GROMACS .gro file of C-alpha atoms in nm:
model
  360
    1UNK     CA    1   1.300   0.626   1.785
    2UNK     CA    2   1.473   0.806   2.063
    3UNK     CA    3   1.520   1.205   2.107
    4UNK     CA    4   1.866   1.140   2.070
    5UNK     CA    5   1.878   1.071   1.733
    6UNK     CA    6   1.998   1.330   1.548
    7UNK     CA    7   2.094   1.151   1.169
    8UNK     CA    8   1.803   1.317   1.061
    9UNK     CA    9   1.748   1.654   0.844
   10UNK     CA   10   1.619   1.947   1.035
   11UNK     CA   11   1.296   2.061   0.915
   12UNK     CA   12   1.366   2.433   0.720
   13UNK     CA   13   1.136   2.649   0.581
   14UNK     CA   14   1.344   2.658   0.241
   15UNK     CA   15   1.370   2.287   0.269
   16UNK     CA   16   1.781   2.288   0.252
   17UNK     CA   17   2.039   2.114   0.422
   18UNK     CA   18   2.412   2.183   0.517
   19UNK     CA   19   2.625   2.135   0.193
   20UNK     CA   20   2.841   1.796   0.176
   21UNK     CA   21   2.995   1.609  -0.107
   22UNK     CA   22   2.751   1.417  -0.288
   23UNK     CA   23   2.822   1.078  -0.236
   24UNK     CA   24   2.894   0.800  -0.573
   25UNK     CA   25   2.590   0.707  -0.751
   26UNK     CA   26   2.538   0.310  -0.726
   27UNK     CA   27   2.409   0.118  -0.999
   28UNK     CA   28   2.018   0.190  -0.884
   29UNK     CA   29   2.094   0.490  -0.690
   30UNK     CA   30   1.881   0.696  -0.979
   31UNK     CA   31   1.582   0.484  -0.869
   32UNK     CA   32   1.615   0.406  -0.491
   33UNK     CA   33   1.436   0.714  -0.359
   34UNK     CA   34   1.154   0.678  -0.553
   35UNK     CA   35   1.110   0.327  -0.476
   36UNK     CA   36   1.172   0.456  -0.092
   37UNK     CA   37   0.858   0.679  -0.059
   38UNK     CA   38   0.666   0.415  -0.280
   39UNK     CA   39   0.716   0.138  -0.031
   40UNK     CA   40   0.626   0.399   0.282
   41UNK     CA   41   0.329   0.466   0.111
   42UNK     CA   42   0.203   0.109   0.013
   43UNK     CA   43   0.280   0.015   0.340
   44UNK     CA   44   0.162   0.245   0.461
   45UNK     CA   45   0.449   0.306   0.620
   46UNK     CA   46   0.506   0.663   0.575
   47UNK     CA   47   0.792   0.659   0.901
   48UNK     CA   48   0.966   0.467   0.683
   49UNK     CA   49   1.149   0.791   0.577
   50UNK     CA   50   1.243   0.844   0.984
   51UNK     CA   51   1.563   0.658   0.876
   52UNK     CA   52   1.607   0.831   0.579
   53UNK     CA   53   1.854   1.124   0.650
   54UNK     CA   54   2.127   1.023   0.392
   55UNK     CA   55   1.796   0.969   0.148
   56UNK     CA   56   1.674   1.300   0.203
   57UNK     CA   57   2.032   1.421   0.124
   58UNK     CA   58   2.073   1.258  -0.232
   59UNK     CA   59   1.704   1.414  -0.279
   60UNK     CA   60   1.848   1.704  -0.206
   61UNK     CA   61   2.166   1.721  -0.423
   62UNK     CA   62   1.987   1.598  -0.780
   63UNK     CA   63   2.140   1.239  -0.716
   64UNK     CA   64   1.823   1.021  -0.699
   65UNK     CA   65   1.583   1.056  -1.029
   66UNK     CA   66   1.222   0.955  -1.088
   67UNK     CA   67   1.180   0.937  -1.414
   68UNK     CA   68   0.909   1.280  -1.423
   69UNK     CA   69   1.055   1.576  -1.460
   70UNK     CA   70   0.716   1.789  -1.455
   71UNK     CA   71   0.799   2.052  -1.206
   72UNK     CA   72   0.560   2.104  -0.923
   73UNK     CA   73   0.410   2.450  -0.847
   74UNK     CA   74   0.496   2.586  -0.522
   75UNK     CA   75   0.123   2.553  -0.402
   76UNK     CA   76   0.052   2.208  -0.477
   77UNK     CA   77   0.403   2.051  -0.293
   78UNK     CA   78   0.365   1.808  -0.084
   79UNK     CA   79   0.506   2.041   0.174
   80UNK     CA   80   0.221   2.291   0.212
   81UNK     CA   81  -0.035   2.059  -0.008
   82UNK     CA   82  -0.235   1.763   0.150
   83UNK     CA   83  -0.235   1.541  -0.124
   84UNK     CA   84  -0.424   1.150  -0.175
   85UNK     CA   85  -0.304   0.822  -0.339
   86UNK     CA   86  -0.424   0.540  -0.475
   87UNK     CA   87  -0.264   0.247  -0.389
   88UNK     CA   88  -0.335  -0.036  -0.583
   89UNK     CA   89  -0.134  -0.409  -0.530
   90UNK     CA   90  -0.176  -0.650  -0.796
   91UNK     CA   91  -0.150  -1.037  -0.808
   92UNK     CA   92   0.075  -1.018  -1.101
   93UNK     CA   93   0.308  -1.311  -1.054
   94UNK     CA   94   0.602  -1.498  -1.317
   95UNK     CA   95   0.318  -1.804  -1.303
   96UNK     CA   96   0.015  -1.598  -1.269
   97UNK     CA   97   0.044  -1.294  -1.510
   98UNK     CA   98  -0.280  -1.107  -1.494
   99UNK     CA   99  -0.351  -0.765  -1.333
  100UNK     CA  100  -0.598  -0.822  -1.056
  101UNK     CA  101  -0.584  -0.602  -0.801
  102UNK     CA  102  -0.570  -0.787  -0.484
  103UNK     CA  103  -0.511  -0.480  -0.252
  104UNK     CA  104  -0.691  -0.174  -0.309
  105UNK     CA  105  -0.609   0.117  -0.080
  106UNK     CA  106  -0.642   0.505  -0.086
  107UNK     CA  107  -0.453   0.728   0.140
  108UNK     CA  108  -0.462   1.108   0.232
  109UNK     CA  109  -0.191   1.242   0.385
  110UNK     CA  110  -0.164   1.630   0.556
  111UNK     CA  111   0.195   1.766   0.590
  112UNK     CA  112  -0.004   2.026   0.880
  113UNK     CA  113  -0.094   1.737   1.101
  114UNK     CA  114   0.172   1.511   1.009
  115UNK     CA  115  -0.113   1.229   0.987
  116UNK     CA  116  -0.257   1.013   0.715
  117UNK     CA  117  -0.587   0.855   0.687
  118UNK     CA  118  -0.559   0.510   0.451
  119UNK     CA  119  -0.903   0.348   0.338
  120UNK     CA  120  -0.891  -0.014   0.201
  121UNK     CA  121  -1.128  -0.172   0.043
  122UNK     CA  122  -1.265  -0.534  -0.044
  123UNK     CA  123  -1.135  -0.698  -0.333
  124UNK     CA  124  -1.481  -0.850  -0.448
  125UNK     CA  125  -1.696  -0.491  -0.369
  126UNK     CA  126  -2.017  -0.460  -0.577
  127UNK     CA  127  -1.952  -0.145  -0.733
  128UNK     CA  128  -2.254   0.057  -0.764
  129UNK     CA  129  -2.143   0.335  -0.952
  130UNK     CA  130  -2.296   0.513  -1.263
  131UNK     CA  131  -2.114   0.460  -1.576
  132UNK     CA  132  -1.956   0.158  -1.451
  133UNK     CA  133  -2.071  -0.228  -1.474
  134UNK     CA  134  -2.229  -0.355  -1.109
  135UNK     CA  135  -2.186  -0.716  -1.221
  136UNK     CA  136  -1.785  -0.739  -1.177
  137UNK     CA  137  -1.569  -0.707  -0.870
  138UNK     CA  138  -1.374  -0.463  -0.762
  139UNK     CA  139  -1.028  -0.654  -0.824
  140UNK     CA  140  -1.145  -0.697  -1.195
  141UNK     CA  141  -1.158  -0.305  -1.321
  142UNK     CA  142  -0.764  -0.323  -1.371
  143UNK     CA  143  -0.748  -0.585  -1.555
  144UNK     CA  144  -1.024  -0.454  -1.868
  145UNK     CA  145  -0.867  -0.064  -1.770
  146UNK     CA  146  -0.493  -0.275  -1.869
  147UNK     CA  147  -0.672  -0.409  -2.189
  148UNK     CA  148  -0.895  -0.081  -2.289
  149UNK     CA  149  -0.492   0.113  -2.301
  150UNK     CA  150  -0.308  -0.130  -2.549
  151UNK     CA  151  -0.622  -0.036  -2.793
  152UNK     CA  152  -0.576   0.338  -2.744
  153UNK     CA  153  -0.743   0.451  -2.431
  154UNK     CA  154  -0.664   0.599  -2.141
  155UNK     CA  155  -0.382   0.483  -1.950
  156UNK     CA  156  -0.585   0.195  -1.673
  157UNK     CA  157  -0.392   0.366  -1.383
  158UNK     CA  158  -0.566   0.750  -1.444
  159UNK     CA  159  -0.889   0.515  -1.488
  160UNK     CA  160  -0.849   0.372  -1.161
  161UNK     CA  161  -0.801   0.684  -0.993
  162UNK     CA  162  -1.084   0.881  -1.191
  163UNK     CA  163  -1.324   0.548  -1.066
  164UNK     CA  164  -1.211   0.506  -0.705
  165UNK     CA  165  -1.230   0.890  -0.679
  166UNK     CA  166  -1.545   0.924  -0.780
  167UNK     CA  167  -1.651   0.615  -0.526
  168UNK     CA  168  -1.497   0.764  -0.274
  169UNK     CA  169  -1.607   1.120  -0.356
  170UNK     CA  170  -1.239   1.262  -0.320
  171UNK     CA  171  -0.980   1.362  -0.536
  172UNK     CA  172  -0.677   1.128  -0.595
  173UNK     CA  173  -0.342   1.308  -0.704
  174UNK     CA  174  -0.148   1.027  -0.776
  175UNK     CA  175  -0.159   0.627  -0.813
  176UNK     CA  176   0.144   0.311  -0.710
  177UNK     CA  177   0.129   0.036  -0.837
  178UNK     CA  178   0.310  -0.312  -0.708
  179UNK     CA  179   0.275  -0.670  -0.747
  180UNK     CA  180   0.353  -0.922  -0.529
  181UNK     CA  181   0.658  -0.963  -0.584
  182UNK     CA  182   0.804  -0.649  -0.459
  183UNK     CA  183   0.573  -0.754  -0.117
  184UNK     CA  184   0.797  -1.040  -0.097
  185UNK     CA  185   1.073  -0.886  -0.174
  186UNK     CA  186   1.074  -0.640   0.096
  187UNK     CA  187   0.968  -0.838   0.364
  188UNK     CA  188   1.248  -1.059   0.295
  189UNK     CA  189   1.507  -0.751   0.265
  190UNK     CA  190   1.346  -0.689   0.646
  191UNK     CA  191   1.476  -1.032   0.731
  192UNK     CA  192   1.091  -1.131   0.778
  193UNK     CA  193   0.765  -1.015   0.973
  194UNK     CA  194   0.658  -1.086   1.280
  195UNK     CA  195   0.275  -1.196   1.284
  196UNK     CA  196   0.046  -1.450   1.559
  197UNK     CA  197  -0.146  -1.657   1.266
  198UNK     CA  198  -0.507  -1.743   1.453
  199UNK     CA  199  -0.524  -2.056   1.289
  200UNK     CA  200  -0.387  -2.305   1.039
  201UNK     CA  201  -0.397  -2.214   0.696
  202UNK     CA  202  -0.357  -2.501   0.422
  203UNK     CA  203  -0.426  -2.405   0.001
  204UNK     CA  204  -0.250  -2.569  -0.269
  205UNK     CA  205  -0.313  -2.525  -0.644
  206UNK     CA  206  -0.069  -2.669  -0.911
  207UNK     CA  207  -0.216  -2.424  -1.163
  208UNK     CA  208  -0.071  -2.083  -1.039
  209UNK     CA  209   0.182  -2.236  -0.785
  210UNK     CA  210  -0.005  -2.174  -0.446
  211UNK     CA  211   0.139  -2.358  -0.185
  212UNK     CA  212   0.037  -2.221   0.166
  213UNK     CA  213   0.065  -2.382   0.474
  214UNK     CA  214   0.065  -2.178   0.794
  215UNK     CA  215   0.052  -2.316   1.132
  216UNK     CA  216  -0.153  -2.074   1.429
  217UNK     CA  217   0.091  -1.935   1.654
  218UNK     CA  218   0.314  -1.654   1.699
  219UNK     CA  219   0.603  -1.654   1.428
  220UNK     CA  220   0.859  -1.477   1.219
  221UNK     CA  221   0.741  -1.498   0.816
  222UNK     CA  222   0.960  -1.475   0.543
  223UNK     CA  223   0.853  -1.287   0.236
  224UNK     CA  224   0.658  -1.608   0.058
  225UNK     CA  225   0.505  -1.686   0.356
  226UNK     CA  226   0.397  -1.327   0.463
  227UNK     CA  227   0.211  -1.305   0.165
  228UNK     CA  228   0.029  -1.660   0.181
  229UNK     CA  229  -0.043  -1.475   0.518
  230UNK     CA  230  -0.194  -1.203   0.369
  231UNK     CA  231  -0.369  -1.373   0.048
  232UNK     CA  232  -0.480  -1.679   0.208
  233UNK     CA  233  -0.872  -1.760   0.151
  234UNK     CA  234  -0.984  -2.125   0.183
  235UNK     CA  235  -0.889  -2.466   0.195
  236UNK     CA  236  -0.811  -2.635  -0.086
  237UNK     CA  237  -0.648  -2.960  -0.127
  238UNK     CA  238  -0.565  -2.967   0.188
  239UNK     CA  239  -0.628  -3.275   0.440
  240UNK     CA  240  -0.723  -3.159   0.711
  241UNK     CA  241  -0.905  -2.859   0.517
  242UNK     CA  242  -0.810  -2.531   0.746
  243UNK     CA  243  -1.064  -2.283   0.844
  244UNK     CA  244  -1.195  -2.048   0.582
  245UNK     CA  245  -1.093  -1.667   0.537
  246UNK     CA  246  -1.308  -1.384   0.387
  247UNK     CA  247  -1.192  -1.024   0.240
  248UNK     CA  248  -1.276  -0.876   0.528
  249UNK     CA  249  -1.012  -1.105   0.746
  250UNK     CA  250  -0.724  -1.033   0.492
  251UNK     CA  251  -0.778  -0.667   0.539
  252UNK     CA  252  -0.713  -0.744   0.887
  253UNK     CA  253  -0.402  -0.954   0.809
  254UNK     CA  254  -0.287  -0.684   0.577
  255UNK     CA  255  -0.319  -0.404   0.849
  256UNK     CA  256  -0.105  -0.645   1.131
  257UNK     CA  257   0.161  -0.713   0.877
  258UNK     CA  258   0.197  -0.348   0.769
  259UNK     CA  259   0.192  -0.225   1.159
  260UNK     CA  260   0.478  -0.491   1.187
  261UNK     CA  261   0.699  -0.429   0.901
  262UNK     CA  262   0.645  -0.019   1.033
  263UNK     CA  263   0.822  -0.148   1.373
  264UNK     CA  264   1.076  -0.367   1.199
  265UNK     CA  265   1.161  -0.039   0.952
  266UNK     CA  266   1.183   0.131   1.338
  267UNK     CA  267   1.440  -0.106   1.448
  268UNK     CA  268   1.824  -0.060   1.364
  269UNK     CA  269   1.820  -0.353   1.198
  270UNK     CA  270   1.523  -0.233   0.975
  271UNK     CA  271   1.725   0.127   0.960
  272UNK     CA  272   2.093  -0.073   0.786
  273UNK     CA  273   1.848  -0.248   0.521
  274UNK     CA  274   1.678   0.048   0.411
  275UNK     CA  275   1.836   0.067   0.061
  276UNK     CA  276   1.798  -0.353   0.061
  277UNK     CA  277   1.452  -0.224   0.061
  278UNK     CA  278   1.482   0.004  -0.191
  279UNK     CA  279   1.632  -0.240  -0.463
  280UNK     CA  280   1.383  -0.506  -0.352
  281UNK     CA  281   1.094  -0.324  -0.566
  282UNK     CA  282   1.286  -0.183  -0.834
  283UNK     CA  283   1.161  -0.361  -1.126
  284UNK     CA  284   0.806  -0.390  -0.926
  285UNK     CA  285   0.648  -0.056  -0.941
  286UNK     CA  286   0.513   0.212  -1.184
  287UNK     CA  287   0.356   0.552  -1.045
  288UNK     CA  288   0.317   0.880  -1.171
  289UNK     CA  289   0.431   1.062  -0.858
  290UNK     CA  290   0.696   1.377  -0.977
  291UNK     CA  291   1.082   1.382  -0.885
  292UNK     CA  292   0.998   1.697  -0.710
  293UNK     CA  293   0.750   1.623  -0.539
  294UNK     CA  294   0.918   1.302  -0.400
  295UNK     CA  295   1.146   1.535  -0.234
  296UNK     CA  296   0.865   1.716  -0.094
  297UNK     CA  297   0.744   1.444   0.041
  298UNK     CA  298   0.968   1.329   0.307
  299UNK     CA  299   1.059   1.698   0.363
  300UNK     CA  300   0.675   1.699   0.513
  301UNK     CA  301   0.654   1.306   0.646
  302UNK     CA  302   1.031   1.225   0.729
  303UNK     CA  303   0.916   1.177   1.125
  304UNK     CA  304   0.569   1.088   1.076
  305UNK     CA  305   0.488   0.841   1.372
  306UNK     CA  306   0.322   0.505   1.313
  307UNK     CA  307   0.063   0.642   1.525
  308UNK     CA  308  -0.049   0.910   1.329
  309UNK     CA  309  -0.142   0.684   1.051
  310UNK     CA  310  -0.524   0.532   1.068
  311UNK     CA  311  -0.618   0.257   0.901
  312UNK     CA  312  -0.990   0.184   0.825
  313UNK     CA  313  -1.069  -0.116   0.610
  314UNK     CA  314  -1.421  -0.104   0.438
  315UNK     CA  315  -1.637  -0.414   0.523
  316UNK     CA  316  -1.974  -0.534   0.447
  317UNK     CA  317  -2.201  -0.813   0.330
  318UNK     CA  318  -2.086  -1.121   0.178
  319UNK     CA  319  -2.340  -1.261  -0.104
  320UNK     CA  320  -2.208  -1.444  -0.369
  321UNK     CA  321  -2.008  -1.378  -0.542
  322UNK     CA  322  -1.944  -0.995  -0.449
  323UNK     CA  323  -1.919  -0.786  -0.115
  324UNK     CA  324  -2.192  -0.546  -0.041
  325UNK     CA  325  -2.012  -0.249   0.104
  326UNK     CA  326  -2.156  -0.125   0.461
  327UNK     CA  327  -2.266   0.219   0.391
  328UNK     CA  328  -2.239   0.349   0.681
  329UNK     CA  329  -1.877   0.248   0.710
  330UNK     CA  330  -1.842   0.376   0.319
  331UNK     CA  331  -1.969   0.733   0.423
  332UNK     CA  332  -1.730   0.698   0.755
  333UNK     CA  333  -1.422   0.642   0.533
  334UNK     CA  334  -1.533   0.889   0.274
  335UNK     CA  335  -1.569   1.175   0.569
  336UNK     CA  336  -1.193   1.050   0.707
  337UNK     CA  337  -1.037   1.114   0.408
  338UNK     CA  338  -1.204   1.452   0.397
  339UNK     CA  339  -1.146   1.541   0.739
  340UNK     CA  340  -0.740   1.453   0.715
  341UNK     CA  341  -0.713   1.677   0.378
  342UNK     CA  342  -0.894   1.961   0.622
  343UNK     CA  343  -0.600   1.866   0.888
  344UNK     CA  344  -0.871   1.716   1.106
  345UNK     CA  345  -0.707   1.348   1.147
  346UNK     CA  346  -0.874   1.208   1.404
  347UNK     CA  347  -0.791   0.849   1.611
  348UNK     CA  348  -0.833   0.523   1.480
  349UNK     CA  349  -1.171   0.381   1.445
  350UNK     CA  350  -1.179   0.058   1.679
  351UNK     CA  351  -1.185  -0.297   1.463
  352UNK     CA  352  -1.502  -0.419   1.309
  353UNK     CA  353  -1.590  -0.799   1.435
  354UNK     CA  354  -1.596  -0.993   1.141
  355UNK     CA  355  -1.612  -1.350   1.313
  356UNK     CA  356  -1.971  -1.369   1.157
  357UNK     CA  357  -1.928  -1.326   0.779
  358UNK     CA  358  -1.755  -1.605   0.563
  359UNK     CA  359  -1.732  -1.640   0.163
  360UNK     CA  360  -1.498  -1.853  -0.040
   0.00000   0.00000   0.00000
């Protein structure tokens, strides 16, 4: 983004903007702004809102609704308040319905530093965690949290964050959830991603409708592909069989994509499809996040520069069927998202070599 552009809100300390007439509300125009900040977030896209001027307006003037009107006290706002998310993206699909939670993310972001600090984690971890079972995966806890709420409990989103919280030893304000769908369905209101697959990737499966088949090379992916991309794992009736993938090679693919669709939202292009975007997730997403604090939200991260948002995926040990965690890297990501709620963001962590470690 250049200097010059000056669509954008200034920053104020009262937060408010020059008066204009409030412009006709559209058909989803009560839900696009939420869906706005939920897709920066995900994707960890948080510049997302860069483009967002006439956004930040219809925050501003009452127009967009979240659906939670629980006000916000002054000194928990997003403005003043750094505040952590769970992000959780399931594998929910209209031939696969189940809840498994494919991508597992938490980020802290500091309105001070205008930074955030995002921690992924493998979908098969070995949870070792008192008061929870060390014999399922990671991606399973969703699923038996979804079950444990139609018989009365606790809703399986405020389980996930009390869990991951606790494993992570920080506190998590607020949870998104997506499926795969909405994935799709953004990347495809980008007009696609641009990626460099390493090598061919071949899976089909009648059952659930899998049907990847990615040749190496640099390329433009539409939404389907993008997330074969992403989810792809092993071979599997395939012939030639394609070289196999492991959790800690998605995170990888995840983290290229989401860099990618950050410089296609950067684009003009990206900027016109913004609220193409917006209506791409709308029946795709549940949170808990407040109307208010929406609009505090891209008061504090409106400019936020791709740069200032560090990614550090969570390897470890592959022995089936679950991933060991690397402690070292566990306690690394657990300090990060410490040190960027104390304003202390600090650069990216350079990439782990995973060429070694393989699982199914």
């Amino acid at each position: 983004m250049n200097s010059g552009h000056s669509s954008l809100p200034p920053r104020a300390k009262n937060g408010g903007v020059s008066k204009k007439k409030p412009p006709r509300k559209k058909k989803s125009g009560v839900k696009s702004f939420f869906k706005a900040i939920l897709i920066i977030v995900l994707l960890a896209v948080l510049g997302v809102v860069i483009y967002a001027g006439s956004l930040y307006f219809k925050a501003e003037n009452g127009v967009l609704d979240t659906g939670n009107n629980t006000p916000v006290p002054p000194e928990k706002a997003a403005t003043v308040k750094p505040i952590t998310m769970l992000i959780l993206g399931t594998d929910y699909r209209p031939k696969h319905q189940t809840y498994l939670t494919d991508v597992m993310m938490v980020v802290s972001m500091n309105p001070e530093t205008n930074s955030a600090t995002l921690v992924s984690l493998p979908r098969d971890t070995n949870i070792q965690l008192e008061g929870y079972n060390s014999n399922r995966k990671l991606n399973s806890f969703y699923t038996t949290f979804k079950s444990q709420e139609k018989d009365g409990g606790t809703s399986a989103e405020d389980e996930m964050k009390t869990m991951l919280g606790k494993y992570l030893d920080v506190d998590i304000d607020y949870v998104t959830v997506l499926d795969f769908q909405a994935f799709r369905d953004v990347v495809d209101a980008l007009g696609g991603v641009n990626v460099n697959v390493q090598y061919n990737m071949c899976h089909r499966d009648s059952v659930d409708g899998t049907d990847i088949n990615l040749k190496a090379g640099p390329q433009k992916l539409d939404g389907k592909e993008a997330l074969d991309y992403v989810r792809y794992r092993k071979s599997m009736n395939c012939n030639p069989k394609t070289k196999e993938s492991n959790d800690f090679d998605r995170n990888a693919r995840q983290s290229e994509v989401l860099h990618s669709l950050i410089d296609q939202m950067k684009s003009f292009g990206g900027a016109t499809k913004v609220f193409k975007v917006l209506d791409a997730v709308d029946d795709n997403m549940k949170t808990d996040l407040e109307k208010d604090q929406l609009k505090n939200m891209i008061k504090a991260y409106y400019d936020i520069n791709k740069d200032n948002v560090k990614f550090m995926p969570v390897t470890g040990e592959w022995r089936s069927p679950f991933v060991y965690i690397n402690e070292s890297e566990l306690a690394e990501a657990k300090q990060a998202l410490k040190d960027e709620l104390a304003g202390k963001h600090m650069n990216e962590p350079e990439e782990t070599n995973t060429d070694s470690v393989s699982n199914p």
